[in-house]
mmCIF file of C-alpha atoms in Angstrom:
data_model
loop_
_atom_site.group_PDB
_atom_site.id
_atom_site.type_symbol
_atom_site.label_atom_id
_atom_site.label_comp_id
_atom_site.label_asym_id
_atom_site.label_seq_id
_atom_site.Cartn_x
_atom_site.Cartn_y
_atom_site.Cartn_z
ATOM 1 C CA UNK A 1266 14.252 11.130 -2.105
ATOM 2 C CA UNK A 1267 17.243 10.188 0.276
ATOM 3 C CA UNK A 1268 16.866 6.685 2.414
ATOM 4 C CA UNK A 1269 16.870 9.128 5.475
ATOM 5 C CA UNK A 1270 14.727 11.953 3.833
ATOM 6 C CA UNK A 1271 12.289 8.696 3.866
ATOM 7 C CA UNK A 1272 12.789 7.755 7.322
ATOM 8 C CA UNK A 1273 12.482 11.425 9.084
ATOM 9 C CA UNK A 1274 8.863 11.992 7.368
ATOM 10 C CA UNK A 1275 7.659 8.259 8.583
ATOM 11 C CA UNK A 1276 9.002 9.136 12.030
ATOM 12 C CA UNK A 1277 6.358 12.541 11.643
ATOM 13 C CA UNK A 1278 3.394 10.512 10.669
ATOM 14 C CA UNK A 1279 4.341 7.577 13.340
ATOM 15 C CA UNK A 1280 4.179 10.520 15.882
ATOM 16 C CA UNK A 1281 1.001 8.849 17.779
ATOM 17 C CA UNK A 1282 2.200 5.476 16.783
ATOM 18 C CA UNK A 1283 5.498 5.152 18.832
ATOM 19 C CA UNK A 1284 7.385 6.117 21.722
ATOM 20 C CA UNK A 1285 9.785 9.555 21.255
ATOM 21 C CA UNK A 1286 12.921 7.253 21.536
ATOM 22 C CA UNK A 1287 11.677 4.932 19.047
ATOM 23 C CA UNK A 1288 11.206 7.905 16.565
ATOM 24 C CA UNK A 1289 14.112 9.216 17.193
ATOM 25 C CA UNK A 1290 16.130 5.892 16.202
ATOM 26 C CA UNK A 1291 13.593 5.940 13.001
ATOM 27 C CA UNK A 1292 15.161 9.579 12.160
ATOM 28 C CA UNK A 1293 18.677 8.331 12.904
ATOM 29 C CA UNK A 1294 18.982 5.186 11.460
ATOM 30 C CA UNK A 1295 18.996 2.705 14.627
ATOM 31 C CA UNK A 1296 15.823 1.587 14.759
ATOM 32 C CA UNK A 1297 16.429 -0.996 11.533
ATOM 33 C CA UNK A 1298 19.877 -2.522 12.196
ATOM 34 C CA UNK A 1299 21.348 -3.442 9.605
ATOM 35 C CA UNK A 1300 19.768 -0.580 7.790
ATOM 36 C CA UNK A 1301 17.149 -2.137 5.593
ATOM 37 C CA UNK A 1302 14.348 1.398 5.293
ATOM 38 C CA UNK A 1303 12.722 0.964 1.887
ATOM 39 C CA UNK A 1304 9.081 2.176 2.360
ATOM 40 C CA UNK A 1305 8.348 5.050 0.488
ATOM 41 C CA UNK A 1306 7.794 7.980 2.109
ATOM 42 C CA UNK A 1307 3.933 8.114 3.660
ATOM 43 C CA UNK A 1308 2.114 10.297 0.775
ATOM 44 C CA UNK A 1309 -0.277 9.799 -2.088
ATOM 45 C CA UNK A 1310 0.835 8.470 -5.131
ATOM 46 C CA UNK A 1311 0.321 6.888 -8.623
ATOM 47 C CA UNK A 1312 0.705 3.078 -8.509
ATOM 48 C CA UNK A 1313 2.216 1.252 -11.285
ATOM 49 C CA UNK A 1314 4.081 -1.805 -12.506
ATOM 50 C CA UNK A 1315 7.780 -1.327 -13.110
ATOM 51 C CA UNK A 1316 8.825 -1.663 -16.824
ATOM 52 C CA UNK A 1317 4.880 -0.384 -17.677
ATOM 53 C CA UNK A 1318 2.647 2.216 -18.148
ATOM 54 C CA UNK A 1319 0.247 0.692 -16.030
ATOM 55 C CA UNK A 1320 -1.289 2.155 -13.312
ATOM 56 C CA UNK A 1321 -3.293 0.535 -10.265
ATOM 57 C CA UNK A 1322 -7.027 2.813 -10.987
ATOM 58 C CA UNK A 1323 -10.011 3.058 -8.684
ATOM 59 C CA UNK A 1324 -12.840 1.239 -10.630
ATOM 60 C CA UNK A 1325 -16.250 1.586 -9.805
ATOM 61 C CA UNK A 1326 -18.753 -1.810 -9.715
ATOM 62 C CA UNK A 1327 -21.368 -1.819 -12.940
ATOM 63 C CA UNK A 1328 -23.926 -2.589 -10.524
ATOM 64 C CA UNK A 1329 -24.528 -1.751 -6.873
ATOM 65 C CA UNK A 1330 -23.666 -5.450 -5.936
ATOM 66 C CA UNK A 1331 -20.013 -4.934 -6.846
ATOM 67 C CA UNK A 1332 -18.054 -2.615 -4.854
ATOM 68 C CA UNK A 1333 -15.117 -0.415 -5.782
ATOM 69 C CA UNK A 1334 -12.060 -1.961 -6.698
ATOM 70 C CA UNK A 1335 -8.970 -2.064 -8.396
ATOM 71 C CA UNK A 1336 -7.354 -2.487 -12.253
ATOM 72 C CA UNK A 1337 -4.279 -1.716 -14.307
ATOM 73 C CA UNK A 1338 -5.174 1.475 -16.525
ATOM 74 C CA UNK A 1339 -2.738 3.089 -18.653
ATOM 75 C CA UNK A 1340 -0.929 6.112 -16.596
ATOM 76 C CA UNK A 1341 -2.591 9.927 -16.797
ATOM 77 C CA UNK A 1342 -1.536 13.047 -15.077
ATOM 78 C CA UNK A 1343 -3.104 13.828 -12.663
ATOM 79 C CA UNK A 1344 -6.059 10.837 -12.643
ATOM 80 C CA UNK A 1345 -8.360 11.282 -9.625
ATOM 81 C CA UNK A 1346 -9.139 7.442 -9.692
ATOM 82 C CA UNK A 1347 -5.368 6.635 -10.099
ATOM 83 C CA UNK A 1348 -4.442 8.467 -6.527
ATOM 84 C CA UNK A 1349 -3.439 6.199 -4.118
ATOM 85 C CA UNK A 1350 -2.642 7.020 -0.388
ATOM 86 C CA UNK A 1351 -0.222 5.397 1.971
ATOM 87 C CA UNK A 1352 -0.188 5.946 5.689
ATOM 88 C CA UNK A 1353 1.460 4.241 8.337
ATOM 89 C CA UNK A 1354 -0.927 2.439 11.137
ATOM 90 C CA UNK A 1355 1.344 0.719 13.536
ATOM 91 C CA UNK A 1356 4.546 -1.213 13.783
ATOM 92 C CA UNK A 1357 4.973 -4.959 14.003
ATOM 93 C CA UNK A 1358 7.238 -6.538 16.830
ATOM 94 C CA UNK A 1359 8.124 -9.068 13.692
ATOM 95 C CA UNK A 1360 9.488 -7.432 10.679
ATOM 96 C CA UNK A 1361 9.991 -9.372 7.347
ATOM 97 C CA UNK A 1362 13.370 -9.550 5.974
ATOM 98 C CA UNK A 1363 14.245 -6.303 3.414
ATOM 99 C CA UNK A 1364 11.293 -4.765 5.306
ATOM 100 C CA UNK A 1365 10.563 -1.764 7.606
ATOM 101 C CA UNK A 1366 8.273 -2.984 10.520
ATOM 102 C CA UNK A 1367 5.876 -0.228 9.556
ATOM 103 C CA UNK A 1368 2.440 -1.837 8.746
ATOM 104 C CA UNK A 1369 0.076 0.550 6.400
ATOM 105 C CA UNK A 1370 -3.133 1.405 5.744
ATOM 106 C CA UNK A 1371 -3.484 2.372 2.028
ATOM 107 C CA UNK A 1372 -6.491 4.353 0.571
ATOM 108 C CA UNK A 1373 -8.126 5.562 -2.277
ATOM 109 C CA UNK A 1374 -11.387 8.474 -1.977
ATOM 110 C CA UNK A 1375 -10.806 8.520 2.061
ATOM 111 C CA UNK A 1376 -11.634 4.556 2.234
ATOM 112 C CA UNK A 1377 -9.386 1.736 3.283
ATOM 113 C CA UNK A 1378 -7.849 -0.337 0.306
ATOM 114 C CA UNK A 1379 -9.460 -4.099 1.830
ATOM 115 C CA UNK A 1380 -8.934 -7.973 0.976
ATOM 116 C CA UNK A 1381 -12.106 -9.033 -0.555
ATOM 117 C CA UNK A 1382 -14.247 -10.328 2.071
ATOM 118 C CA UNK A 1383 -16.558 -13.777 1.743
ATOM 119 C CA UNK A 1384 -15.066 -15.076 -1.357
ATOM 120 C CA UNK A 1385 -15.291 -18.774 -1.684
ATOM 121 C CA UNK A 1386 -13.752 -19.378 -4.677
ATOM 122 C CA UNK A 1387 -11.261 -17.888 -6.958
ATOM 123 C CA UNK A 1388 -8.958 -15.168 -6.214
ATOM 124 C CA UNK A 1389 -10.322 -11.998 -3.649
ATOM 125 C CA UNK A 1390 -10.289 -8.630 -5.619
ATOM 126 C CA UNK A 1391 -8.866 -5.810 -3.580
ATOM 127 C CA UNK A 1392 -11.915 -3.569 -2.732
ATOM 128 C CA UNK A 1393 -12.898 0.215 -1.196
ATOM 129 C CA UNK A 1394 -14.527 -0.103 1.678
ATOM 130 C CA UNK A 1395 -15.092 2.342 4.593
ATOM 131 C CA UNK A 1396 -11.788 1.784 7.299
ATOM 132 C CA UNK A 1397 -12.714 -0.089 10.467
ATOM 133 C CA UNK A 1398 -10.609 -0.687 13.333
ATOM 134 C CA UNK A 1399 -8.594 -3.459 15.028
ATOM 135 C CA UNK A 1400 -8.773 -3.953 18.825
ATOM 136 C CA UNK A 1401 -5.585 -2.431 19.399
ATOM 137 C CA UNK A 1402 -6.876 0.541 18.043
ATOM 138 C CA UNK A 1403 -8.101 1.443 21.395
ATOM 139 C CA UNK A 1404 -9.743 4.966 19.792
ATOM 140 C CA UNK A 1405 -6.383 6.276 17.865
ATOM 141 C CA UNK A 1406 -7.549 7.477 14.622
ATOM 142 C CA UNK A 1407 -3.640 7.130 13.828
ATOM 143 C CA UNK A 1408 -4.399 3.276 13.748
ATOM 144 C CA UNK A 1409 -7.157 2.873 11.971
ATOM 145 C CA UNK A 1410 -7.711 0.134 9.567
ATOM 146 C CA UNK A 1411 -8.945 -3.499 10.053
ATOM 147 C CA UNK A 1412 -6.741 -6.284 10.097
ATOM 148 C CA UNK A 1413 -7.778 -7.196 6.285
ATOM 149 C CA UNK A 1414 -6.930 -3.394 5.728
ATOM 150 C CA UNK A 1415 -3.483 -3.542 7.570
ATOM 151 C CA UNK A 1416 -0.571 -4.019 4.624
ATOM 152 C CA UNK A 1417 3.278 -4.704 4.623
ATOM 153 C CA UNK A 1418 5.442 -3.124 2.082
ATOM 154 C CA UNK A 1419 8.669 -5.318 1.275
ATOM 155 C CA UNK A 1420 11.178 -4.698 -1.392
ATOM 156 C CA UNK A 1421 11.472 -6.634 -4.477
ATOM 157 C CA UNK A 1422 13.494 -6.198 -7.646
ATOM 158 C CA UNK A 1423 15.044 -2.162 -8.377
ATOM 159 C CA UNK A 1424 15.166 -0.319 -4.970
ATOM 160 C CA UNK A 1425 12.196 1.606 -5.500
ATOM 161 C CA UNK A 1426 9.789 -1.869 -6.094
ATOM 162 C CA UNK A 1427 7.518 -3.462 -3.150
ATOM 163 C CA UNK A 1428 5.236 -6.295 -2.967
ATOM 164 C CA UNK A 1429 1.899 -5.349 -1.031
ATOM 165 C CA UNK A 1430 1.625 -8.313 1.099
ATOM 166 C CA UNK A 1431 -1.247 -9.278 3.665
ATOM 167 C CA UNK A 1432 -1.306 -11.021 6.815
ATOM 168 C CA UNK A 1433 -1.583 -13.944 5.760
ATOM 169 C CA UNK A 1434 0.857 -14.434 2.871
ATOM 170 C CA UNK A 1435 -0.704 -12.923 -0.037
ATOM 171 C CA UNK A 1436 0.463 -10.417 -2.456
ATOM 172 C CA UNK A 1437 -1.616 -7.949 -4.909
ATOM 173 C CA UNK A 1438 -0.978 -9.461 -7.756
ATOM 174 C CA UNK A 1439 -2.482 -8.524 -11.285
ATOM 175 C CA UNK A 1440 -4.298 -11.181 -12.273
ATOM 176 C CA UNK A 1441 -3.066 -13.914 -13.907
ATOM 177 C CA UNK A 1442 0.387 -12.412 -14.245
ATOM 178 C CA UNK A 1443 -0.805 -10.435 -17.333
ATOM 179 C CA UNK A 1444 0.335 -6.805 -17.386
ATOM 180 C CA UNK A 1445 -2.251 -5.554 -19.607
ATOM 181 C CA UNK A 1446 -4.951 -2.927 -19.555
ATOM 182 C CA UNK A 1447 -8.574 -3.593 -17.769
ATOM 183 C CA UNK A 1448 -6.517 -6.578 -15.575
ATOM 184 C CA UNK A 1449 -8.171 -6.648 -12.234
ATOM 185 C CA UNK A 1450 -5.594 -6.542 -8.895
ATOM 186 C CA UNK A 1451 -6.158 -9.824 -6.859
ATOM 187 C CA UNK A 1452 -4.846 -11.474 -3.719
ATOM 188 C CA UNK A 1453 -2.283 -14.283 -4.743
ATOM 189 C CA UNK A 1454 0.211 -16.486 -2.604
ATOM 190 C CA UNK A 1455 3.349 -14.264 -2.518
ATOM 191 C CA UNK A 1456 5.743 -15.303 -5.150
ATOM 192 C CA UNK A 1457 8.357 -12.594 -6.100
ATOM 193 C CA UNK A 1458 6.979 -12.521 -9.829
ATOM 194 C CA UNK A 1459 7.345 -9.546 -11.678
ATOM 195 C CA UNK A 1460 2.608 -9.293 -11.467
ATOM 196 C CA UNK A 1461 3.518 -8.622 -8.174
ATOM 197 C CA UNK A 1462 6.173 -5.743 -7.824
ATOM 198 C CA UNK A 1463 4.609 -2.439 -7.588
ATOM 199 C CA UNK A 1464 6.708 0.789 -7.425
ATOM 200 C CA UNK A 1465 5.365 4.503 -6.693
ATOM 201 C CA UNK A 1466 4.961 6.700 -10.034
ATOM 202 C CA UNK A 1467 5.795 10.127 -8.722
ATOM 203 C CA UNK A 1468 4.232 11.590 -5.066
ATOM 204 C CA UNK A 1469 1.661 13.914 -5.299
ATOM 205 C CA UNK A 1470 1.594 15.098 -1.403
ATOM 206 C CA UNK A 1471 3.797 13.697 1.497
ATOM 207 C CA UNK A 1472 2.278 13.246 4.961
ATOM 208 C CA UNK A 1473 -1.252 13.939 6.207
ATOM 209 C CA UNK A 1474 -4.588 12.668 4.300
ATOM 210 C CA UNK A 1475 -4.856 14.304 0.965
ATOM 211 C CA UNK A 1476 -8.573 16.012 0.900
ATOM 212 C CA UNK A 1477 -10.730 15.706 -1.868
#
């Protein structure tokens, strides 16, 4: 898919997002000066590492106590657990370098992909919980997602790899830098290292919120 393909089906889904002149720089390239676009396109996807067949896979807890969350499982066609959903839910007035200023909410069964809440210790798992909202919100279902549900995509490595990065600094990382099956997705201080470069394994819809 062309860099501008990209940015004309962002501008779509950003529709309730941004002013009309705003979009219409997205569409024609001024918005990002120099042009740095390298989101993927908004859409649900398979998740993997590059150089892998690993796949980021909706895991359910063993017991009630643990909530959905996520691990590196080989690739399959067509994997229910494996489909992954990224929609835009705002713009930031401070965009990283070889970033859009798109932020994202990123789902997986209809819930909000979320920074594991109340951990003390350790690395916090990346859980499914239901989406909430952030005060600027102000009712837009366009913007939903909490703040700890609010991503940045930034390229790293080959031009189709991102980093997933939070708020605060961390990256989804697979834990402890192993690329191996069963390895849980955690929240680690951003480092550029190849456990945390993601890159989308083919798009199974574009635009809108896939039903299931």
């Amino acid at each position: 898919m062309s860099r501008l393909t990209r940015r004309a089906l962002t501008a779509l889904a950003l529709a309730a997002l941004a002013p009309t002149a705003v979009l219409a720089d997205f569409v024609t390239g001024g918005f990002l000066v120099p042009d740095t676009w390298t989101d993927p396109a908004p859409g649900t996807y398979q998740i993997k590492l590059p150089s892998t067949q690993l796949c980021l896979t909706r895991e359910s807890g063993l017991t009630r106590a643990i909530v959905p969350h996520l691990v590196l499982r080989p690739c399959g066609p067509d994997l229910f657990d494996q489909m992954i959903e990224l929609v835009p839910n705002g713009l930031t007035t401070a965009p990283l370098t070889l970033a859009s200023p798109v932020t994202w909410r990123i789902q997986t069964r209809q819930k909000c992909l979320t920074l594991a809440r109340n951990v003390v210790f350790g690395a916090p798992a990346v859980d499914e919980l239901d989406c909430g909202t952030r005060p600027e919100a102000a009712g837009n279902p366009a913007l939903a997602g909490a703040a700890d549900q609010t991503w940045r995509l930034r390229r790293r490595g080959g031009a189709d790899q991102f980093e997933v990065r939070a708020a605060d600094g961390r990256c989804w990382t697979a834990q402890g830098g192993t690329p191996r099956d069963g390895v849980q997705l955690v929240m680690e201080q951003c480092n550029d290292s190849l456990a945390q470069r993601w890159m989308p394994n083919g798009q199974r819809s574009r635009l809108g919120t896939r039903r299931h």
